[in-house]
Coordinates of C-alpha atoms in Angstrom, one line a residue:
M93 CA 190.5 47.3 57.5
N94 CA 189.9 44.9 60.4
T95 CA 186.4 44.2 61.3
V96 CA 185.7 43.1 64.8
F97 CA 182.8 40.7 65.1
V98 CA 180.4 41.2 68.0
P99 CA 178.2 38.3 68.8
P100 CA 174.5 39.2 68.8
L101 CA 174.1 38.4 72.6
E102 CA 176.9 40.8 73.4
Q103 CA 175.4 43.4 71.0
A104 CA 172.1 43.2 72.9
Q105 CA 173.9 43.6 76.3
A106 CA 175.8 46.6 75.0
K107 CA 172.8 48.3 73.5
P108 CA 169.7 47.4 75.5
V109 CA 166.6 48.0 73.5
S110 CA 163.9 50.0 75.2
S111 CA 160.4 49.5 73.7
T112 CA 157.6 52.0 73.9
S113 CA 154.3 50.2 74.4
I114 CA 150.9 50.8 76.0
K115 CA 151.7 47.7 77.9
N116 CA 153.9 49.8 80.1
L117 CA 151.2 52.4 81.0
P118 CA 151.3 52.3 84.9
V119 CA 148.0 52.5 86.8
N120 CA 149.4 54.9 89.2
L121 CA 149.3 57.6 86.5
F122 CA 145.6 58.0 87.4
G123 CA 147.0 59.8 90.4
T124 CA 147.4 62.7 87.9
V125 CA 143.6 63.0 87.8
M126 CA 143.2 62.8 91.6
G127 CA 145.7 65.6 92.0
L128 CA 144.4 67.8 89.2
A129 CA 140.7 67.4 90.1
G130 CA 141.6 68.1 93.8
L131 CA 143.5 71.2 92.7
G132 CA 140.5 72.4 90.6
L133 CA 138.1 71.8 93.6
A134 CA 140.5 73.8 95.8
W135 CA 140.5 76.7 93.4
R136 CA 136.6 76.4 93.3
L137 CA 136.6 76.8 97.1
A138 CA 138.9 79.8 96.8
H139 CA 136.4 81.3 94.4
Q140 CA 133.5 80.6 96.7
H141 CA 135.1 81.8 99.9
F142 CA 137.6 84.5 98.8
G143 CA 136.3 85.7 95.5
V144 CA 139.0 84.4 93.2
S145 CA 138.1 84.0 89.5
A146 CA 135.9 80.9 88.9
L147 CA 137.7 80.3 85.6
I148 CA 140.8 79.0 87.4
G149 CA 139.2 76.1 89.2
E150 CA 136.8 75.1 86.3
A151 CA 139.6 75.1 83.7
I152 CA 141.7 72.8 86.0
G153 CA 138.7 70.6 86.6
L154 CA 138.0 70.2 82.9
F155 CA 141.6 69.5 82.3
A156 CA 141.5 66.8 84.8
A157 CA 138.4 65.3 83.1
L158 CA 140.3 65.3 79.8
V159 CA 143.3 63.6 81.3
F160 CA 141.0 61.0 82.8
V161 CA 139.4 60.2 79.4
V162 CA 142.8 59.9 77.7
L163 CA 144.2 57.6 80.4
G164 CA 141.0 55.6 80.6
L165 CA 141.2 54.9 76.9
G166 CA 144.8 54.1 77.1
Y167 CA 144.3 51.6 80.0
L168 CA 141.3 50.0 78.4
T169 CA 143.6 49.5 75.3
K170 CA 146.2 47.9 77.6
L171 CA 143.5 45.7 79.1
A172 CA 142.4 44.5 75.7
R173 CA 145.9 43.9 74.3
H174 CA 147.8 42.9 77.3
R175 CA 145.3 41.5 79.8
Q176 CA 147.9 39.5 81.7
A177 CA 149.9 42.7 82.3
V178 CA 146.9 44.2 83.9
L179 CA 146.2 41.2 86.0
N180 CA 149.8 41.1 87.2
E181 CA 149.6 44.7 88.1
F182 CA 146.3 44.2 90.0
N183 CA 147.7 41.2 91.9
H184 CA 150.9 42.9 92.8
P185 CA 151.1 43.4 96.6
I186 CA 152.2 47.2 96.1
A187 CA 151.1 48.2 92.6
G188 CA 147.6 46.7 93.1
N189 CA 146.7 49.3 95.6
F190 CA 147.0 52.1 92.9
F191 CA 143.9 50.8 91.3
G192 CA 142.2 52.9 94.0
T193 CA 143.4 55.9 92.2
I194 CA 140.9 55.1 89.4
V195 CA 137.9 55.0 91.7
I196 CA 139.0 58.1 93.6
A197 CA 139.4 59.9 90.3
I198 CA 135.8 59.0 89.4
L199 CA 134.5 60.2 92.7
L200 CA 136.4 63.6 92.5
L201 CA 135.2 64.1 88.8
S202 CA 131.6 63.6 90.1
V203 CA 132.0 66.8 92.1
V204 CA 133.7 68.6 89.1
A205 CA 130.9 67.6 86.9
A206 CA 127.9 68.4 89.2
P207 CA 127.6 72.1 88.4
Y208 CA 127.4 71.3 84.7
S209 CA 125.1 68.2 85.0
E210 CA 123.5 67.0 88.1
Q211 CA 122.6 63.7 86.6
L212 CA 126.1 63.1 85.4
G213 CA 127.6 64.0 88.8
Q214 CA 125.2 61.7 90.5
A215 CA 125.9 58.8 88.0
L216 CA 129.7 59.2 88.4
W217 CA 129.4 59.2 92.3
T218 CA 127.2 56.2 92.2
V219 CA 129.5 54.2 90.0
G220 CA 132.5 55.4 91.7
S221 CA 131.2 54.5 95.2
L222 CA 130.1 51.0 94.1
L223 CA 133.6 50.3 92.6
T224 CA 135.3 51.8 95.7
V225 CA 133.4 49.4 98.1
V226 CA 134.2 46.5 95.9
L227 CA 137.9 47.4 95.6
G228 CA 138.2 47.9 99.3
G229 CA 136.6 44.5 99.9
L230 CA 139.0 42.8 97.5
V231 CA 142.1 44.5 99.0
L232 CA 141.1 43.6 102.5
S233 CA 140.3 40.0 101.5
R234 CA 143.7 39.6 99.9
L235 CA 145.4 40.8 103.1
F236 CA 143.4 38.2 105.2
Q237 CA 145.1 35.4 103.2
G238 CA 148.0 35.9 105.6
K239 CA 151.8 35.6 105.3
Q240 CA 152.1 39.2 103.9
D241 CA 155.6 40.4 103.6
L242 CA 156.3 43.3 106.0
Q243 CA 158.3 45.1 103.3
H244 CA 155.2 45.4 101.3
A245 CA 153.6 47.5 104.1
V246 CA 154.2 50.9 102.4
P247 CA 152.1 54.1 102.1
A248 CA 150.3 52.8 99.0
W249 CA 148.4 50.4 101.2
L250 CA 146.3 53.4 102.4
I251 CA 144.9 54.2 99.0
P252 CA 141.9 51.7 99.1
G253 CA 141.0 53.1 102.7
V254 CA 141.3 56.6 101.6
A255 CA 139.2 55.9 98.6
T256 CA 136.3 54.7 100.9
L257 CA 136.6 58.0 102.8
D258 CA 136.3 59.9 99.5
I259 CA 132.7 58.5 99.2
A260 CA 131.8 60.7 102.0
V261 CA 133.9 63.6 100.9
T262 CA 132.2 63.8 97.5
G263 CA 128.7 62.6 98.4
A264 CA 127.6 65.0 101.1
H265 CA 125.0 66.7 99.0
M266 CA 123.8 63.7 97.0
P267 CA 119.9 63.9 97.0
M268 CA 119.2 60.1 96.9
A269 CA 117.5 58.8 99.9
W270 CA 120.1 56.1 100.4
A271 CA 123.1 58.5 100.0
H272 CA 123.3 59.5 103.7
E273 CA 123.5 55.9 105.0
L274 CA 126.1 55.1 102.3
N275 CA 128.2 58.1 103.4
L276 CA 128.1 56.9 107.0
F277 CA 129.0 53.4 106.0
A278 CA 131.9 54.8 103.9
M279 CA 133.1 56.9 106.8
A280 CA 133.1 54.0 109.1
V281 CA 134.8 51.6 106.7
G282 CA 137.3 54.2 105.5
A283 CA 138.3 55.4 108.9
A284 CA 138.8 51.8 110.3
M285 CA 140.8 50.8 107.3
A286 CA 143.0 53.8 107.4
L287 CA 143.7 53.4 111.0
I288 CA 144.6 49.8 110.6
F289 CA 146.8 50.3 107.6
F290 CA 148.5 53.4 109.1
T291 CA 149.4 51.5 112.3
S292 CA 150.9 48.7 110.0
I293 CA 152.8 51.0 107.8
F294 CA 154.4 53.3 110.5
P295 CA 156.4 50.5 112.3
R296 CA 157.7 49.3 108.9
L297 CA 158.9 52.8 108.0
V298 CA 160.6 53.2 111.5
H299 CA 162.1 49.7 112.0
Q300 CA 162.8 48.4 108.5
E301 CA 165.0 49.6 105.6
P302 CA 164.1 53.0 104.2
L303 CA 162.0 53.2 101.1
A304 CA 163.7 53.0 97.7
K305 CA 164.2 56.4 96.2
G306 CA 161.5 55.8 93.6
M307 CA 159.0 55.3 96.3
V308 CA 160.0 58.2 98.5
P309 CA 157.3 60.6 97.1
S310 CA 154.6 58.1 98.3
L311 CA 155.5 59.0 101.8
M312 CA 153.1 62.0 101.4
I313 CA 150.2 59.6 101.1
L314 CA 150.5 59.3 105.0
V315 CA 148.9 62.8 105.1
A316 CA 145.8 61.7 103.2
P317 CA 143.9 59.8 105.9
F318 CA 143.9 62.9 108.2
E319 CA 143.0 65.5 105.6
V320 CA 140.5 63.3 103.7
G321 CA 139.2 62.2 107.0
F322 CA 138.7 65.9 108.0
L323 CA 136.8 66.6 104.9
A324 CA 134.6 63.5 105.2
Y325 CA 133.9 64.1 108.9
T326 CA 133.1 67.8 108.5
N327 CA 130.7 67.0 105.7
L328 CA 128.8 64.7 108.0
F329 CA 129.2 66.4 111.4
G330 CA 130.5 69.8 110.9
I331 CA 133.7 71.4 112.1
D332 CA 134.4 70.7 115.8
R333 CA 137.5 70.1 117.9
F334 CA 138.0 66.6 116.7
A335 CA 138.0 67.8 113.0
A336 CA 140.5 70.5 113.9
M337 CA 142.8 67.9 115.5
L338 CA 142.6 65.8 112.2
F339 CA 143.5 68.9 110.2
Y340 CA 146.4 70.1 112.3
F341 CA 148.0 66.6 112.6
G342 CA 147.8 66.3 108.8
L343 CA 149.4 69.7 108.4
F344 CA 152.1 68.9 110.8
L345 CA 152.8 65.5 109.1
A346 CA 152.9 67.2 105.7
V347 CA 155.5 69.7 106.8
V348 CA 157.7 66.9 108.4
L349 CA 157.4 64.7 105.4
G350 CA 158.0 67.5 103.0
F351 CA 161.7 67.7 104.1
K352 CA 161.9 63.9 103.4
V353 CA 160.2 64.0 99.9
F354 CA 161.2 67.2 98.2
R355 CA 164.9 66.4 97.6
R356 CA 167.0 66.8 94.5
D357 CA 168.3 63.3 94.7
V358 CA 164.9 61.8 94.1
P359 CA 164.6 61.7 90.2
F360 CA 161.4 62.4 88.4
A361 CA 159.1 59.4 87.8
P362 CA 155.3 58.9 87.5
S363 CA 155.5 57.9 91.3
W364 CA 155.9 61.7 92.0
W365 CA 152.2 62.1 91.4
A366 CA 151.7 60.4 94.7
I367 CA 152.3 63.8 96.3
S368 CA 149.4 65.5 94.4
F369 CA 146.3 64.1 96.0
P370 CA 147.4 64.3 99.7
L371 CA 148.5 67.9 99.1
A372 CA 145.3 68.6 97.3
A373 CA 143.3 67.2 100.3
L374 CA 145.4 69.4 102.6
A375 CA 144.7 72.5 100.4
N376 CA 140.9 71.8 100.4
A377 CA 140.9 71.2 104.2
A378 CA 143.0 74.3 104.9
L379 CA 140.7 76.4 102.8
K380 CA 137.6 75.0 104.4
Y381 CA 139.0 75.4 107.9
A382 CA 140.2 78.9 107.3
Q383 CA 136.8 80.0 106.0
A384 CA 135.1 78.5 109.0
Q385 CA 137.3 79.8 111.7
G386 CA 138.5 83.0 110.1
G387 CA 141.7 84.9 110.9
L388 CA 144.7 86.0 108.8
P389 CA 147.1 83.2 109.9
L390 CA 144.8 80.4 108.8
Q391 CA 144.0 82.1 105.5
L392 CA 147.8 82.7 104.9
I393 CA 148.4 79.0 105.7
A394 CA 145.7 78.0 103.2
W395 CA 147.0 80.2 100.4
V396 CA 150.6 79.0 100.9
I397 CA 149.5 75.4 100.5
L398 CA 147.3 76.2 97.5
V399 CA 150.1 78.1 95.7
F400 CA 152.6 75.5 96.5
L401 CA 150.2 72.7 95.3
T402 CA 149.5 74.7 92.1
L403 CA 153.3 75.1 91.3
S404 CA 154.1 71.5 92.1
L405 CA 151.4 70.1 89.8
A406 CA 152.4 72.5 87.1
V407 CA 156.0 71.2 87.2
L408 CA 154.8 67.5 87.4
T409 CA 152.5 68.1 84.4
W410 CA 155.3 69.6 82.4
K411 CA 157.7 66.8 83.3
T412 CA 155.1 64.1 82.5
L413 CA 154.4 65.5 79.1
V414 CA 158.2 65.9 78.3
S415 CA 158.7 62.3 79.4
L416 CA 155.8 61.1 77.1
V417 CA 157.1 63.1 74.1
R418 CA 160.6 61.6 74.6
G419 CA 159.2 58.2 74.8
K420 CA 160.4 57.6 78.3
L421 CA 156.9 57.4 80.0
L422 CA 155.9 54.2 78.3
A423 CA 159.3 52.6 77.8
G424 CA 159.8 49.1 79.0

C-alpha cells in the first residue's frame, strides 16, 4: 500500500479547524433581547387596547429577561477571559455601535419589570439611562476624532442615538422628580444624533457600494429613529400631526426596505436580529396610533405588523438555537 504524506501546513489548509469559544460571542446578539422585549411590550399593548390575553405579552417579556441574563453572564465571562477581544469589539468603527443594544435592552426590560416590581423597574431605568448617556458621549467623541472612513457610515451608527431616544420611550411614567428633565434631555440628544447620523448614512448607501449581504438586515435599523422617535415624542407631548408624520414615514420606509432585506439570498446570521427592534418599535407605534385614532384600516395595519413581527422573531429564535446547538453560533 502506498501512503501519501501530507505536510501539516497543507493538512491545516485542507481541513480548517473551527473552534467554539465564548470569545466569539458577538455583542450584537443583545439585539435578541431588544426584539423580544419590544415584542412582549407590543402584545402588552394589544392586551390593554384590544383585550388580547395578557399571558402572551408577559410570557414573551419574561423570556426576553431570561435571554438577557444568559447573554449577560456569557458576555461577562468573555470580558473576564478575553478582555482584549471585548476591547477590540468596542473600538471597532462598526461593531462598537452594537454595545448600544445592551443599554437599550436594559431600558426595555425596565418596562417589562415594572408591573412586577416598581423598584426594580426604576433601578433598571436609572442604570440604563446613565449607561446610555455615557455610551452616546463616547461614540460621539470617537467620531469627533476625524478621518472617519465613509464606508463605515452604516445603519448601525444609529444605534447609540436611538438608545438615547429610548430613555424617553421607557421613562415617561417614572415618578422621580428629575425624570421629566432627563426625558427632555434624552429626547433632544437622541433626536439630534439620529438626524445627524441618518443624513450621514443615507448618502453612503446611495452613492457608495451596496452593503455586504451579511449587513443587509441592518438596513431595517433606518426605520428605528422614526418609530422610536414617535414613541418618545408622544410620551412627552401626545399624538399630534408631527407625531403622525413620524409614524407614517417610518411605516413607508419599513415597507420599502422590506423588499431589500427579506430575500432568500441573504443567509441567516446573528446580524438578522437587527430587524427585530425596528419592527418591534413599528408594531408598538402602530398599536398606539391605531388606538388613539381609531378606525379599522389602522387597526388592521397594526395587527399585520404585530403578527409579522411575531412570526419573524419565532423563526429567528429557532434558527439561533439551532445554530447554537450545532456549534456554529460561537464558532471562530
